[in-house]
PDB file of C-alpha atoms in Angstrom:
ATOM      1  CA  UNK A   1     -70.078  -0.947  59.226  1.00 81.00           C
ATOM      2  CA  UNK A   2     -68.963  -0.744  62.942  1.00 83.00           C
ATOM      3  CA  UNK A   3     -69.407   3.245  62.864  1.00 83.00           C
ATOM      4  CA  UNK A   4     -72.840   2.793  60.888  1.00 82.00           C
ATOM      5  CA  UNK A   5     -74.170   0.652  63.733  1.00 88.00           C
ATOM      6  CA  UNK A   6     -73.048   2.828  66.461  1.00 85.00           C
ATOM      7  CA  UNK A   7     -74.626   5.699  64.823  1.00 85.00           C
ATOM      8  CA  UNK A   8     -77.623   3.646  64.053  1.00 89.00           C
ATOM      9  CA  UNK A   9     -77.733   2.807  68.134  1.00 89.00           C
ATOM     10  CA  UNK A  10     -77.417   6.241  68.777  1.00 87.00           C
ATOM     11  CA  UNK A  11     -80.545   6.945  66.204  1.00 91.00           C
ATOM     12  CA  UNK A  12     -82.272   4.221  68.361  1.00 93.00           C
ATOM     13  CA  UNK A  13     -81.842   6.175  71.538  1.00 91.00           C
ATOM     14  CA  UNK A  14     -81.906   9.687  70.732  1.00 89.00           C
ATOM     15  CA  UNK A  15     -83.592  10.460  66.979  1.00 93.00           C
ATOM     16  CA  UNK A  16     -81.814  13.485  66.689  1.00 91.00           C
ATOM     17  CA  UNK A  17     -78.525  12.944  67.852  1.00 88.00           C
ATOM     18  CA  UNK A  18     -78.483  10.275  65.422  1.00 89.00           C
ATOM     19  CA  UNK A  19     -79.844  12.187  62.507  1.00 91.00           C
ATOM     20  CA  UNK A  20     -77.123  14.858  63.425  1.00 89.00           C
ATOM     21  CA  UNK A  21     -74.525  12.609  63.401  1.00 89.00           C
ATOM     22  CA  UNK A  22     -75.947  11.391  59.911  1.00 90.00           C
ATOM     23  CA  UNK A  23     -75.480  14.967  58.422  1.00 90.00           C
ATOM     24  CA  UNK A  24     -72.260  15.548  60.223  1.00 88.00           C
ATOM     25  CA  UNK A  25     -70.796  12.394  58.302  1.00 89.00           C
ATOM     26  CA  UNK A  26     -71.951  13.515  54.913  1.00 87.00           C
ATOM     27  CA  UNK A  27     -70.879  17.248  55.443  1.00 87.00           C
ATOM     28  CA  UNK A  28     -67.562  16.420  56.868  1.00 85.00           C
ATOM     29  CA  UNK A  29     -67.102  14.474  53.778  1.00 85.00           C
ATOM     30  CA  UNK A  30     -68.088  17.381  51.322  1.00 84.00           C
ATOM     31  CA  UNK A  31     -65.643  19.283  52.861  1.00 82.00           C
ATOM     32  CA  UNK A  32     -62.842  16.540  52.566  1.00 82.00           C
ATOM     33  CA  UNK A  33     -64.115  16.338  48.601  1.00 81.00           C
ATOM     34  CA  UNK A  34     -63.461  20.449  48.746  1.00 82.00           C
ATOM     35  CA  UNK A  35     -59.736  19.942  49.675  1.00 80.00           C
ATOM     36  CA  UNK A  36     -58.967  16.869  46.924  1.00 81.00           C
ATOM     37  CA  UNK A  37     -61.287  18.374  44.202  1.00 79.00           C
ATOM     38  CA  UNK A  38     -58.262  20.641  42.792  1.00 76.00           C
ATOM     39  CA  UNK A  39     -55.843  17.308  42.798  1.00 80.00           C
ATOM     40  CA  UNK A  40     -58.695  15.085  41.451  1.00 76.00           C
ATOM     41  CA  UNK A  41     -59.691  17.353  38.325  1.00 74.00           C
ATOM     42  CA  UNK A  42     -56.104  17.916  37.451  1.00 77.00           C
ATOM     43  CA  UNK A  43     -55.269  14.044  37.933  1.00 78.00           C
ATOM     44  CA  UNK A  44     -58.518  13.265  36.031  1.00 75.00           C
ATOM     45  CA  UNK A  45     -57.056  15.055  32.782  1.00 74.00           C
ATOM     46  CA  UNK A  46     -54.209  12.815  32.448  1.00 80.00           C
ATOM     47  CA  UNK A  47     -55.606   9.438  34.015  1.00 81.00           C
ATOM     48  CA  UNK A  48     -56.887   6.831  31.545  1.00 78.00           C
ATOM     49  CA  UNK A  49     -59.607   5.515  33.648  1.00 79.00           C
ATOM     50  CA  UNK A  50     -60.797   8.636  34.825  1.00 73.00           C
ATOM     51  CA  UNK A  51     -61.110  10.090  31.688  1.00 72.00           C
ATOM     52  CA  UNK A  52     -63.115   7.441  30.779  1.00 72.00           C
ATOM     53  CA  UNK A  53     -65.543   8.791  33.547  1.00 71.00           C
ATOM     54  CA  UNK A  54     -65.492  12.149  32.650  1.00 68.00           C
ATOM     55  CA  UNK A  55     -68.953  12.059  31.326  1.00 69.00           C
ATOM     56  CA  UNK A  56     -70.399  10.853  34.914  1.00 76.00           C
ATOM     57  CA  UNK A  57     -68.488  13.065  36.749  1.00 75.00           C
ATOM     58  CA  UNK A  58     -68.554  17.398  36.735  1.00 77.00           C
ATOM     59  CA  UNK A  59     -65.866  18.247  39.262  1.00 77.00           C
ATOM     60  CA  UNK A  60     -67.199  21.775  39.214  1.00 79.00           C
ATOM     61  CA  UNK A  61     -70.888  21.073  39.916  1.00 82.00           C
ATOM     62  CA  UNK A  62     -69.979  18.635  42.427  1.00 83.00           C
ATOM     63  CA  UNK A  63     -67.682  21.393  44.137  1.00 83.00           C
ATOM     64  CA  UNK A  64     -70.462  23.869  44.228  1.00 85.00           C
ATOM     65  CA  UNK A  65     -72.635  21.125  45.964  1.00 83.00           C
ATOM     66  CA  UNK A  66     -70.291  20.438  48.664  1.00 83.00           C
ATOM     67  CA  UNK A  67     -69.507  24.303  49.191  1.00 83.00           C
ATOM     68  CA  UNK A  68     -73.422  24.750  49.321  1.00 85.00           C
ATOM     69  CA  UNK A  69     -73.571  21.621  51.998  1.00 80.00           C
ATOM     70  CA  UNK A  70     -74.809  23.063  55.261  1.00 83.00           C
ATOM     71  CA  UNK A  71     -76.674  20.520  57.222  1.00 82.00           C
ATOM     72  CA  UNK A  72     -75.786  20.640  60.749  1.00 80.00           C
ATOM     73  CA  UNK A  73     -73.154  22.686  63.007  1.00 79.00           C
ATOM     74  CA  UNK A  74     -69.909  21.040  62.902  1.00 82.00           C
ATOM     75  CA  UNK A  75     -67.991  22.969  65.797  1.00 85.00           C
ATOM     76  CA  UNK A  76     -69.085  23.975  68.603  1.00 86.00           C
ATOM     77  CA  UNK A  77     -67.747  27.898  68.761  1.00 87.00           C
ATOM     78  CA  UNK A  78     -67.914  28.148  72.449  1.00 87.00           C
ATOM     79  CA  UNK A  79     -65.886  24.788  73.009  1.00 86.00           C
ATOM     80  CA  UNK A  80     -62.199  24.953  74.282  1.00 87.00           C
ATOM     81  CA  UNK A  81     -59.627  24.747  71.259  1.00 88.00           C
ATOM     82  CA  UNK A  82     -58.739  21.156  71.991  1.00 89.00           C
ATOM     83  CA  UNK A  83     -62.392  20.373  71.668  1.00 88.00           C
ATOM     84  CA  UNK A  84     -62.736  22.511  68.670  1.00 88.00           C
ATOM     85  CA  UNK A  85     -59.599  20.272  66.657  1.00 88.00           C
ATOM     86  CA  UNK A  86     -61.177  16.883  67.649  1.00 87.00           C
ATOM     87  CA  UNK A  87     -64.514  18.172  66.216  1.00 87.00           C
ATOM     88  CA  UNK A  88     -62.738  19.426  63.077  1.00 84.00           C
ATOM     89  CA  UNK A  89     -60.698  15.795  62.669  1.00 84.00           C
ATOM     90  CA  UNK A  90     -63.708  13.366  63.684  1.00 85.00           C
ATOM     91  CA  UNK A  91     -67.068  13.164  62.593  1.00 84.00           C
ATOM     92  CA  UNK A  92     -68.139  11.263  65.440  1.00 85.00           C
ATOM     93  CA  UNK A  93     -67.431  14.130  68.045  1.00 85.00           C
ATOM     94  CA  UNK A  94     -70.984  15.866  67.737  1.00 81.00           C
ATOM     95  CA  UNK A  95     -71.215  18.940  69.662  1.00 82.00           C
ATOM     96  CA  UNK A  96     -73.787  18.387  72.322  1.00 73.00           C
ATOM     97  CA  UNK A  97     -72.640  14.605  72.602  1.00 73.00           C
ATOM     98  CA  UNK A  98     -68.871  14.955  73.224  1.00 72.00           C
ATOM     99  CA  UNK A  99     -68.474  17.579  75.770  1.00 71.00           C
ATOM    100  CA  UNK A 100     -64.737  17.768  76.350  1.00 69.00           C
ATOM    101  CA  UNK A 101     -61.670  16.386  74.313  1.00 64.00           C
ATOM    102  CA  UNK A 102     -60.516  13.267  76.931  1.00 68.00           C
ATOM    103  CA  UNK A 103     -64.435  11.982  76.885  1.00 63.00           C
ATOM    104  CA  UNK A 104     -64.724   8.812  74.983  1.00 53.00           C
ATOM    105  CA  UNK A 105     -67.266   8.546  72.199  1.00 51.00           C
ATOM    106  CA  UNK A 106     -69.880   6.542  73.942  1.00 49.00           C
ATOM    107  CA  UNK A 107     -70.712   3.171  72.505  1.00 44.00           C
ATOM    108  CA  UNK A 108     -74.016   1.884  73.403  1.00 42.00           C
ATOM    109  CA  UNK A 109     -74.386  -2.237  74.151  1.00 38.00           C
TER     110      UNK A 109
END
């Protein structure tokens, strides 16, 4: 909840950065889904509760949608390696807002 309020405060002050943060949040979620989707598919075959949801879940289709998701730039290729690692690890580290890996994520009061 706090993250969403923080992102909204960014949006109120700078609409484009706020929109890019929201896009980044969903795009990084899609990348996470891709990392776990194979495991989820294997588990769903043997899990009684997931098996009941099979008619509502299409993992292969969701994988394709996640791979096709390209809403915003996730990693600043011009940044140093430390900052690039931070950008890979934290959806809040939006290129353009965070200029170096030691900078705190600015939260408005």
